[in-house]
PDB file of C-alpha atoms and ligand atoms in Angstrom:
ATOM      1  CA  UNK Z   1     -20.765  19.377 -31.133  1.00 39.00           C
ATOM      2  CA  UNK Z   2     -20.445  17.376 -28.405  1.00 42.00           C
ATOM      3  CA  UNK Z   3     -23.252  14.825 -28.126  1.00 45.00           C
ATOM      4  CA  UNK Z   4     -24.723  12.645 -25.208  1.00 48.00           C
ATOM      5  CA  UNK Z   5     -23.797   8.997 -25.513  1.00 51.00           C
ATOM      6  CA  UNK Z   6     -26.642   6.664 -25.771  1.00 53.00           C
ATOM      7  CA  UNK Z   7     -27.260   4.471 -23.015  1.00 53.00           C
ATOM      8  CA  UNK Z   8     -25.673   1.087 -23.525  1.00 54.00           C
ATOM      9  CA  UNK Z   9     -27.782  -1.241 -25.279  1.00 51.00           C
ATOM     10  CA  UNK Z  10     -26.445  -4.493 -24.556  1.00 46.00           C
ATOM     11  CA  UNK Z  11     -27.395  -4.781 -20.834  1.00 47.00           C
ATOM     12  CA  UNK Z  12     -30.622  -2.852 -20.575  1.00 45.00           C
ATOM     13  CA  UNK Z  13     -32.844  -5.078 -21.798  1.00 48.00           C
ATOM     14  CA  UNK Z  14     -31.355  -7.757 -19.741  1.00 59.00           C
ATOM     15  CA  UNK Z  15     -31.620  -7.106 -15.935  1.00 64.00           C
ATOM     16  CA  UNK Z  16     -29.858  -9.558 -13.402  1.00 67.00           C
ATOM     17  CA  UNK Z  17     -29.213  -9.290  -9.985  1.00 64.00           C
ATOM     18  CA  UNK Z  18     -26.610  -7.644  -8.810  1.00 66.00           C
ATOM     19  CA  UNK Z  19     -23.651  -9.855  -7.249  1.00 66.00           C
ATOM     20  CA  UNK Z  20     -21.895  -9.643  -3.881  1.00 75.00           C
ATOM     21  CA  UNK Z  21     -18.072  -9.037  -4.930  1.00 86.00           C
ATOM     22  CA  UNK Z  22     -15.112  -9.283  -2.632  1.00 87.00           C
ATOM     23  CA  UNK Z  23     -12.805  -6.425  -2.551  1.00 91.00           C
ATOM     24  CA  UNK Z  24      -9.167  -6.648  -4.186  1.00 93.00           C
ATOM     25  CA  UNK Z  25      -6.451  -8.010  -1.578  1.00 92.00           C
ATOM     26  CA  UNK Z  26      -3.338  -6.625  -2.789  1.00 94.00           C
ATOM     27  CA  UNK Z  27      -2.331  -3.889  -4.971  1.00 93.00           C
ATOM     28  CA  UNK Z  28      -1.981  -6.272  -8.136  1.00 95.00           C
ATOM     29  CA  UNK Z  29      -5.585  -7.243  -7.304  1.00 95.00           C
ATOM     30  CA  UNK Z  30      -6.410  -3.215  -7.222  1.00 95.00           C
ATOM     31  CA  UNK Z  31      -4.229  -2.798 -10.376  1.00 96.00           C
ATOM     32  CA  UNK Z  32      -6.109  -5.003 -12.269  1.00 96.00           C
ATOM     33  CA  UNK Z  33      -9.331  -3.979 -11.306  1.00 97.00           C
ATOM     34  CA  UNK Z  34      -9.257  -0.605 -12.060  1.00 98.00           C
ATOM     35  CA  UNK Z  35      -7.790  -1.827 -15.612  1.00 98.00           C
ATOM     36  CA  UNK Z  36     -11.125  -3.488 -16.231  1.00 97.00           C
ATOM     37  CA  UNK Z  37     -13.333  -0.949 -14.787  1.00 98.00           C
ATOM     38  CA  UNK Z  38     -11.313   1.627 -17.532  1.00 98.00           C
ATOM     39  CA  UNK Z  39     -11.914  -0.683 -20.121  1.00 98.00           C
ATOM     40  CA  UNK Z  40     -15.758  -1.208 -19.147  1.00 97.00           C
ATOM     41  CA  UNK Z  41     -15.918   2.432 -19.153  1.00 98.00           C
ATOM     42  CA  UNK Z  42     -14.416   2.340 -23.063  1.00 97.00           C
ATOM     43  CA  UNK Z  43     -16.601  -0.007 -24.297  1.00 97.00           C
ATOM     44  CA  UNK Z  44     -19.544   1.733 -22.694  1.00 97.00           C
ATOM     45  CA  UNK Z  45     -18.456   5.468 -23.710  1.00 97.00           C
ATOM     46  CA  UNK Z  46     -15.702   5.215 -26.576  1.00 96.00           C
ATOM     47  CA  UNK Z  47     -16.464   8.705 -27.799  1.00 91.00           C
ATOM     48  CA  UNK Z  48     -18.414  10.829 -24.855  1.00 93.00           C
ATOM     49  CA  UNK Z  49     -17.090  14.620 -24.311  1.00 93.00           C
ATOM     50  CA  UNK Z  50     -18.720  17.472 -22.562  1.00 95.00           C
ATOM     51  CA  UNK Z  51     -22.574  17.690 -22.632  1.00 95.00           C
ATOM     52  CA  UNK Z  52     -22.112  21.597 -22.818  1.00 97.00           C
ATOM     53  CA  UNK Z  53     -22.498  23.156 -26.072  1.00 97.00           C
ATOM     54  CA  UNK Z  54     -19.739  25.695 -27.070  1.00 98.00           C
ATOM     55  CA  UNK Z  55     -17.851  27.257 -30.053  1.00 98.00           C
ATOM     56  CA  UNK Z  56     -14.963  28.326 -28.202  1.00 98.00           C
ATOM     57  CA  UNK Z  57     -13.013  28.691 -25.228  1.00 98.00           C
ATOM     58  CA  UNK Z  58     -15.214  31.380 -23.904  1.00 98.00           C
ATOM     59  CA  UNK Z  59     -18.397  30.025 -24.835  1.00 98.00           C
ATOM     60  CA  UNK Z  60     -16.986  26.507 -22.625  1.00 98.00           C
ATOM     61  CA  UNK Z  61     -15.984  28.448 -19.700  1.00 98.00           C
ATOM     62  CA  UNK Z  62     -19.467  30.524 -19.640  1.00 98.00           C
ATOM     63  CA  UNK Z  63     -21.677  27.484 -19.830  1.00 98.00           C
ATOM     64  CA  UNK Z  64     -19.481  25.803 -17.262  1.00 98.00           C
ATOM     65  CA  UNK Z  65     -19.623  28.632 -14.385  1.00 98.00           C
ATOM     66  CA  UNK Z  66     -23.543  28.729 -15.633  1.00 98.00           C
ATOM     67  CA  UNK Z  67     -23.808  24.798 -15.231  1.00 96.00           C
ATOM     68  CA  UNK Z  68     -22.907  24.937 -11.139  1.00 94.00           C
ATOM     69  CA  UNK Z  69     -25.867  23.605  -9.374  1.00 92.00           C
ATOM     70  CA  UNK Z  70     -27.650  23.355 -12.573  1.00 95.00           C
ATOM     71  CA  UNK Z  71     -27.951  20.784 -14.949  1.00 93.00           C
ATOM     72  CA  UNK Z  72     -26.190  20.658 -18.466  1.00 95.00           C
ATOM     73  CA  UNK Z  73     -29.897  20.727 -20.265  1.00 95.00           C
ATOM     74  CA  UNK Z  74     -30.773  23.668 -19.059  1.00 97.00           C
ATOM     75  CA  UNK Z  75     -27.489  25.664 -19.617  1.00 98.00           C
ATOM     76  CA  UNK Z  76     -27.959  24.570 -23.189  1.00 98.00           C
ATOM     77  CA  UNK Z  77     -31.301  25.902 -23.212  1.00 98.00           C
ATOM     78  CA  UNK Z  78     -29.958  29.347 -22.188  1.00 98.00           C
ATOM     79  CA  UNK Z  79     -26.484  29.718 -23.975  1.00 98.00           C
ATOM     80  CA  UNK Z  80     -28.121  29.981 -27.803  1.00 98.00           C
ATOM     81  CA  UNK Z  81     -29.985  33.358 -26.825  1.00 97.00           C
ATOM     82  CA  UNK Z  82     -27.269  34.101 -24.431  1.00 98.00           C
ATOM     83  CA  UNK Z  83     -24.265  34.009 -27.165  1.00 98.00           C
ATOM     84  CA  UNK Z  84     -26.500  35.773 -29.681  1.00 98.00           C
ATOM     85  CA  UNK Z  85     -27.115  38.715 -27.646  1.00 98.00           C
ATOM     86  CA  UNK Z  86     -23.352  38.788 -26.295  1.00 98.00           C
ATOM     87  CA  UNK Z  87     -21.049  37.420 -29.121  1.00 98.00           C
ATOM     88  CA  UNK Z  88     -17.690  38.348 -27.930  1.00 98.00           C
ATOM     89  CA  UNK Z  89     -16.057  38.438 -24.372  1.00 98.00           C
ATOM     90  CA  UNK Z  90     -16.322  42.699 -24.563  1.00 98.00           C
ATOM     91  CA  UNK Z  91     -19.938  42.509 -24.823  1.00 98.00           C
ATOM     92  CA  UNK Z  92     -19.817  40.415 -21.958  1.00 98.00           C
ATOM     93  CA  UNK Z  93     -17.701  42.854 -20.107  1.00 98.00           C
ATOM     94  CA  UNK Z  94     -19.953  45.616 -21.145  1.00 98.00           C
ATOM     95  CA  UNK Z  95     -23.088  43.951 -20.065  1.00 98.00           C
ATOM     96  CA  UNK Z  96     -25.233  45.131 -17.434  1.00 98.00           C
ATOM     97  CA  UNK Z  97     -25.034  42.639 -14.110  1.00 98.00           C
ATOM     98  CA  UNK Z  98     -28.802  42.946 -13.507  1.00 98.00           C
ATOM     99  CA  UNK Z  99     -29.554  42.514 -17.541  1.00 98.00           C
ATOM    100  CA  UNK Z 100     -27.511  39.237 -17.860  1.00 98.00           C
ATOM    101  CA  UNK Z 101     -28.997  38.362 -14.099  1.00 98.00           C
ATOM    102  CA  UNK Z 102     -32.352  38.301 -15.529  1.00 98.00           C
ATOM    103  CA  UNK Z 103     -31.528  35.980 -18.720  1.00 98.00           C
ATOM    104  CA  UNK Z 104     -29.383  33.467 -17.038  1.00 98.00           C
ATOM    105  CA  UNK Z 105     -32.139  33.453 -14.115  1.00 98.00           C
ATOM    106  CA  UNK Z 106     -33.017  30.018 -14.758  1.00 97.00           C
ATOM    107  CA  UNK Z 107     -29.572  28.192 -14.362  1.00 98.00           C
ATOM    108  CA  UNK Z 108     -30.271  29.204 -10.325  1.00 97.00           C
ATOM    109  CA  UNK Z 109     -27.905  31.311  -8.352  1.00 97.00           C
ATOM    110  CA  UNK Z 110     -27.856  34.221 -11.411  1.00 98.00           C
ATOM    111  CA  UNK Z 111     -26.818  37.024  -9.330  1.00 98.00           C
ATOM    112  CA  UNK Z 112     -23.724  35.410  -8.315  1.00 98.00           C
ATOM    113  CA  UNK Z 113     -23.357  33.704 -11.650  1.00 98.00           C
ATOM    114  CA  UNK Z 114     -23.853  36.992 -13.814  1.00 98.00           C
ATOM    115  CA  UNK Z 115     -21.210  38.635 -11.637  1.00 98.00           C
ATOM    116  CA  UNK Z 116     -18.752  36.017 -12.135  1.00 98.00           C
ATOM    117  CA  UNK Z 117     -19.051  35.990 -16.074  1.00 98.00           C
ATOM    118  CA  UNK Z 118     -18.780  39.617 -16.156  1.00 98.00           C
ATOM    119  CA  UNK Z 119     -15.790  39.436 -13.592  1.00 98.00           C
ATOM    120  CA  UNK Z 120     -14.576  36.668 -16.211  1.00 98.00           C
ATOM    121  CA  UNK Z 121     -14.689  38.771 -19.232  1.00 98.00           C
ATOM    122  CA  UNK Z 122     -13.116  41.635 -17.918  1.00 98.00           C
ATOM    123  CA  UNK Z 123     -10.313  39.588 -16.699  1.00 98.00           C
ATOM    124  CA  UNK Z 124      -9.537  37.442 -19.835  1.00 98.00           C
ATOM    125  CA  UNK Z 125      -9.841  40.667 -21.720  1.00 98.00           C
ATOM    126  CA  UNK Z 126      -7.560  42.929 -19.674  1.00 98.00           C
ATOM    127  CA  UNK Z 127      -5.061  40.361 -18.217  1.00 98.00           C
ATOM    128  CA  UNK Z 128      -4.705  37.739 -20.946  1.00 98.00           C
ATOM    129  CA  UNK Z 129      -5.165  39.975 -24.391  1.00 97.00           C
ATOM    130  CA  UNK Z 130      -9.334  38.737 -25.159  1.00 97.00           C
ATOM    131  CA  UNK Z 131      -7.721  34.437 -25.273  1.00 98.00           C
ATOM    132  CA  UNK Z 132      -8.948  32.367 -22.352  1.00 98.00           C
ATOM    133  CA  UNK Z 133      -5.745  31.311 -20.491  1.00 98.00           C
ATOM    134  CA  UNK Z 134      -4.338  27.728 -21.220  1.00 98.00           C
ATOM    135  CA  UNK Z 135      -2.804  26.910 -17.426  1.00 98.00           C
ATOM    136  CA  UNK Z 136      -4.744  26.038 -14.330  1.00 98.00           C
ATOM    137  CA  UNK Z 137      -2.898  29.108 -12.824  1.00 98.00           C
ATOM    138  CA  UNK Z 138      -3.932  31.529 -14.598  1.00 98.00           C
ATOM    139  CA  UNK Z 139      -7.054  29.998 -14.936  1.00 98.00           C
ATOM    140  CA  UNK Z 140      -7.485  30.139 -11.237  1.00 98.00           C
ATOM    141  CA  UNK Z 141      -7.222  33.987 -11.289  1.00 98.00           C
ATOM    142  CA  UNK Z 142     -10.602  34.125 -13.400  1.00 98.00           C
ATOM    143  CA  UNK Z 143     -13.504  34.991 -11.596  1.00 98.00           C
ATOM    144  CA  UNK Z 144     -15.775  32.384 -11.318  1.00 96.00           C
ATOM    145  CA  UNK Z 145     -13.562  29.445 -12.264  1.00 97.00           C
ATOM    146  CA  UNK Z 146     -12.351  27.093  -9.288  1.00 95.00           C
ATOM    147  CA  UNK Z 147     -10.109  24.113 -10.423  1.00 96.00           C
ATOM    148  CA  UNK Z 148     -13.651  21.997 -11.836  1.00 96.00           C
ATOM    149  CA  UNK Z 149     -14.227  24.962 -14.346  1.00 97.00           C
ATOM    150  CA  UNK Z 150     -10.672  25.000 -14.979  1.00 98.00           C
ATOM    151  CA  UNK Z 151     -10.428  21.437 -15.807  1.00 98.00           C
ATOM    152  CA  UNK Z 152     -13.205  21.214 -18.168  1.00 98.00           C
ATOM    153  CA  UNK Z 153     -11.958  24.420 -20.143  1.00 98.00           C
ATOM    154  CA  UNK Z 154      -8.329  22.606 -20.090  1.00 98.00           C
ATOM    155  CA  UNK Z 155      -9.113  19.467 -20.944  1.00 97.00           C
ATOM    156  CA  UNK Z 156     -12.340  19.841 -23.308  1.00 97.00           C
ATOM    157  CA  UNK Z 157     -10.909  22.475 -25.568  1.00 98.00           C
ATOM    158  CA  UNK Z 158      -7.206  22.828 -25.051  1.00 98.00           C
ATOM    159  CA  UNK Z 159      -7.011  19.047 -24.521  1.00 97.00           C
ATOM    160  CA  UNK Z 160      -4.477  20.015 -21.808  1.00 98.00           C
ATOM    161  CA  UNK Z 161      -4.596  17.368 -18.968  1.00 97.00           C
ATOM    162  CA  UNK Z 162      -4.092  19.109 -15.501  1.00 97.00           C
ATOM    163  CA  UNK Z 163      -6.213  17.530 -13.573  1.00 97.00           C
ATOM    164  CA  UNK Z 164      -9.157  15.310 -13.379  1.00 98.00           C
ATOM    165  CA  UNK Z 165     -12.960  17.006 -13.415  1.00 97.00           C
ATOM    166  CA  UNK Z 166     -14.798  16.044 -10.161  1.00 97.00           C
ATOM    167  CA  UNK Z 167     -18.417  17.092 -10.183  1.00 95.00           C
ATOM    168  CA  UNK Z 168     -20.965  15.292  -8.242  1.00 95.00           C
ATOM    169  CA  UNK Z 169     -21.333  12.018 -10.651  1.00 96.00           C
ATOM    170  CA  UNK Z 170     -17.431  11.614 -10.375  1.00 98.00           C
ATOM    171  CA  UNK Z 171     -17.195  12.235  -6.828  1.00 98.00           C
ATOM    172  CA  UNK Z 172     -20.390   9.860  -5.763  1.00 98.00           C
ATOM    173  CA  UNK Z 173     -18.826   6.963  -8.425  1.00 98.00           C
ATOM    174  CA  UNK Z 174     -15.457   7.158  -7.596  1.00 98.00           C
ATOM    175  CA  UNK Z 175     -16.518   6.842  -3.898  1.00 97.00           C
ATOM    176  CA  UNK Z 176     -18.939   3.928  -5.022  1.00 97.00           C
ATOM    177  CA  UNK Z 177     -16.142   2.393  -6.922  1.00 98.00           C
ATOM    178  CA  UNK Z 178     -13.543   2.845  -4.103  1.00 97.00           C
ATOM    179  CA  UNK Z 179     -11.584   4.959  -5.945  1.00 98.00           C
ATOM    180  CA  UNK Z 180     -10.904   7.223  -3.035  1.00 97.00           C
ATOM    181  CA  UNK Z 181     -11.989   7.145   0.543  1.00 96.00           C
ATOM    182  CA  UNK Z 182     -12.099  11.011   0.569  1.00 97.00           C
ATOM    183  CA  UNK Z 183     -15.062  13.602   0.330  1.00 95.00           C
ATOM    184  CA  UNK Z 184     -14.015  16.595  -0.895  1.00 96.00           C
ATOM    185  CA  UNK Z 185     -13.731  17.124  -4.671  1.00 96.00           C
ATOM    186  CA  UNK Z 186      -9.962  18.272  -4.431  1.00 96.00           C
ATOM    187  CA  UNK Z 187      -8.933  15.576  -2.225  1.00 98.00           C
ATOM    188  CA  UNK Z 188     -10.908  13.064  -4.613  1.00 98.00           C
ATOM    189  CA  UNK Z 189      -8.963  14.674  -7.428  1.00 98.00           C
ATOM    190  CA  UNK Z 190      -5.707  14.082  -5.788  1.00 98.00           C
ATOM    191  CA  UNK Z 191      -6.567  10.413  -5.236  1.00 98.00           C
ATOM    192  CA  UNK Z 192      -7.751  10.050  -9.303  1.00 98.00           C
ATOM    193  CA  UNK Z 193      -4.529  11.642 -10.339  1.00 98.00           C
ATOM    194  CA  UNK Z 194      -2.648   9.582  -8.409  1.00 97.00           C
ATOM    195  CA  UNK Z 195      -4.500   6.100  -9.673  1.00 97.00           C
ATOM    196  CA  UNK Z 196      -5.040   7.038 -13.032  1.00 98.00           C
ATOM    197  CA  UNK Z 197      -2.565   7.397 -15.906  1.00 97.00           C
ATOM    198  CA  UNK Z 198      -2.315  11.265 -17.123  1.00 98.00           C
ATOM    199  CA  UNK Z 199      -3.699   9.873 -20.528  1.00 97.00           C
ATOM    200  CA  UNK Z 200      -6.828   9.055 -18.946  1.00 97.00           C
ATOM    201  CA  UNK Z 201      -7.877  12.296 -17.004  1.00 98.00           C
ATOM    202  CA  UNK Z 202      -9.894  13.865 -19.416  1.00 97.00           C
ATOM    203  CA  UNK Z 203     -11.499  11.204 -21.090  1.00 97.00           C
ATOM    204  CA  UNK Z 204     -12.474   9.298 -17.374  1.00 98.00           C
ATOM    205  CA  UNK Z 205     -14.697  12.082 -15.976  1.00 97.00           C
ATOM    206  CA  UNK Z 206     -16.165  12.570 -19.439  1.00 97.00           C
ATOM    207  CA  UNK Z 207     -16.950   8.886 -18.841  1.00 98.00           C
ATOM    208  CA  UNK Z 208     -18.093   8.538 -15.639  1.00 98.00           C
ATOM    209  CA  UNK Z 209     -20.192  11.518 -16.099  1.00 96.00           C
ATOM    210  CA  UNK Z 210     -22.169  10.190 -18.641  1.00 96.00           C
ATOM    211  CA  UNK Z 211     -22.075   6.461 -16.809  1.00 98.00           C
ATOM    212  CA  UNK Z 212     -23.933   8.398 -13.443  1.00 97.00           C
ATOM    213  CA  UNK Z 213     -26.476  10.570 -15.565  1.00 95.00           C
ATOM    214  CA  UNK Z 214     -27.622   7.146 -17.231  1.00 95.00           C
ATOM    215  CA  UNK Z 215     -26.657   3.577 -14.539  1.00 97.00           C
ATOM    216  CA  UNK Z 216     -25.091   4.573 -11.629  1.00 97.00           C
ATOM    217  CA  UNK Z 217     -27.533   7.117 -10.658  1.00 96.00           C
ATOM    218  CA  UNK Z 218     -27.641   9.136  -6.888  1.00 95.00           C
ATOM    219  CA  UNK Z 219     -30.561   6.772  -5.468  1.00 92.00           C
ATOM    220  CA  UNK Z 220     -30.981   3.951  -6.595  1.00 92.00           C
ATOM    221  CA  UNK Z 221     -28.451   2.933  -8.951  1.00 96.00           C
ATOM    222  CA  UNK Z 222     -29.385   0.624 -11.574  1.00 95.00           C
ATOM    223  CA  UNK Z 223     -27.265  -2.117 -10.493  1.00 94.00           C
ATOM    224  CA  UNK Z 224     -29.071  -5.169 -12.292  1.00 92.00           C
ATOM    225  CA  UNK Z 225     -28.035  -3.351 -15.556  1.00 94.00           C
ATOM    226  CA  UNK Z 226     -24.906  -2.391 -14.688  1.00 96.00           C
ATOM    227  CA  UNK Z 227     -21.985  -3.775 -16.389  1.00 96.00           C
ATOM    228  CA  UNK Z 228     -19.310  -2.823 -13.564  1.00 97.00           C
ATOM    229  CA  UNK Z 229     -21.554  -4.833 -11.282  1.00 95.00           C
ATOM    230  CA  UNK Z 230     -19.040  -7.724 -10.569  1.00 94.00           C
ATOM    231  CA  UNK Z 231     -16.110  -5.060 -10.131  1.00 96.00           C
ATOM    232  CA  UNK Z 232     -18.403  -2.962  -7.688  1.00 96.00           C
ATOM    233  CA  UNK Z 233     -18.966  -3.724  -4.025  1.00 94.00           C
ATOM    234  CA  UNK Z 234     -20.517  -0.246  -3.092  1.00 94.00           C
ATOM    235  CA  UNK Z 235     -22.048  -0.220   0.064  1.00 90.00           C
ATOM    236  CA  UNK Z 236     -25.180   0.995  -1.263  1.00 89.00           C
ATOM    237  CA  UNK Z 237     -24.744  -1.478  -4.008  1.00 88.00           C
ATOM    238  CA  UNK Z 238     -28.708  -2.172  -4.952  1.00 81.00           C
ATOM    239  CA  UNK Z 239     -28.482  -6.002  -4.188  1.00 72.00           C
ATOM    240  CA  UNK Z 240     -32.669  -6.417  -3.908  1.00 58.00           C
TER     241      UNK Z 240
HETATM  242  S1  SF4 D 301     -24.686   1.031 -10.665  1.00 62.82           S
HETATM  243 FE1  SF4 D 301     -23.022   1.847  -9.206  1.00 62.82          FE
HETATM  244  S2  SF4 D 301     -23.245   1.084  -7.150  1.00 62.82           S
HETATM  245 FE2  SF4 D 301     -24.444  -0.428  -8.919  1.00 62.82          FE
HETATM  246  S3  SF4 D 301     -23.470  -2.191  -9.452  1.00 62.82           S
HETATM  247 FE3  SF4 D 301     -23.221  -0.239 -11.142  1.00 62.82          FE
HETATM  248  S4  SF4 D 301     -21.067   1.039 -10.323  1.00 62.82           S
HETATM  249 FE4  SF4 D 301     -22.085  -0.354  -8.180  1.00 62.82          FE
END
């Protein structure tokens, strides 16, 4: 079962004033800096994976659809009962949309999500023989699955690196670390795919999502305990 990484222990007890850092001047410096960022993420989060609980590709697809605008913790509270009541894809396909919406109500946007999940079940059954597809092209035809959802399923379950998951944490931290100048997830993903070696695409997202939950949080990032502080020149870095 996927697990949440524990917060890094070696820095949390020692808060130091964050540093002012100069930008890299050329391609060689940028490359060296990126290498140090990746090394530090590996040191912090060597074995992280998706925090959504699931036992197969279908459960991961449903959980990811439910996780839009919702926390993984909340989704993990809802899905055990859901997968018990609807153990197969066919059970979801035959579900009443109203009833399913009631059951996932606490995840927000429940009517749309119920419609997507039932639509996804029907699509997987009728077009893909009951097996969640393994290509980006096919997954994008499944109701409720945009690139982020498809990347989660492909990367986490099938271990296929087709792209980089860009959620709110990856978006914010890629901008703070100057790995992208873009604001749209699709463009940020393209930037990250150019920048990162393909064998880092899957793990990078998992690591950054954990980093974003624990240290580089949206409001008041914990720069004083951040191991990436010596590499970070973000405008909203907390220097006080
Ligand atoms: S917490 Fe975020 S903003 Fe602060 S130093 Fe670390 S990476 Fe930069």
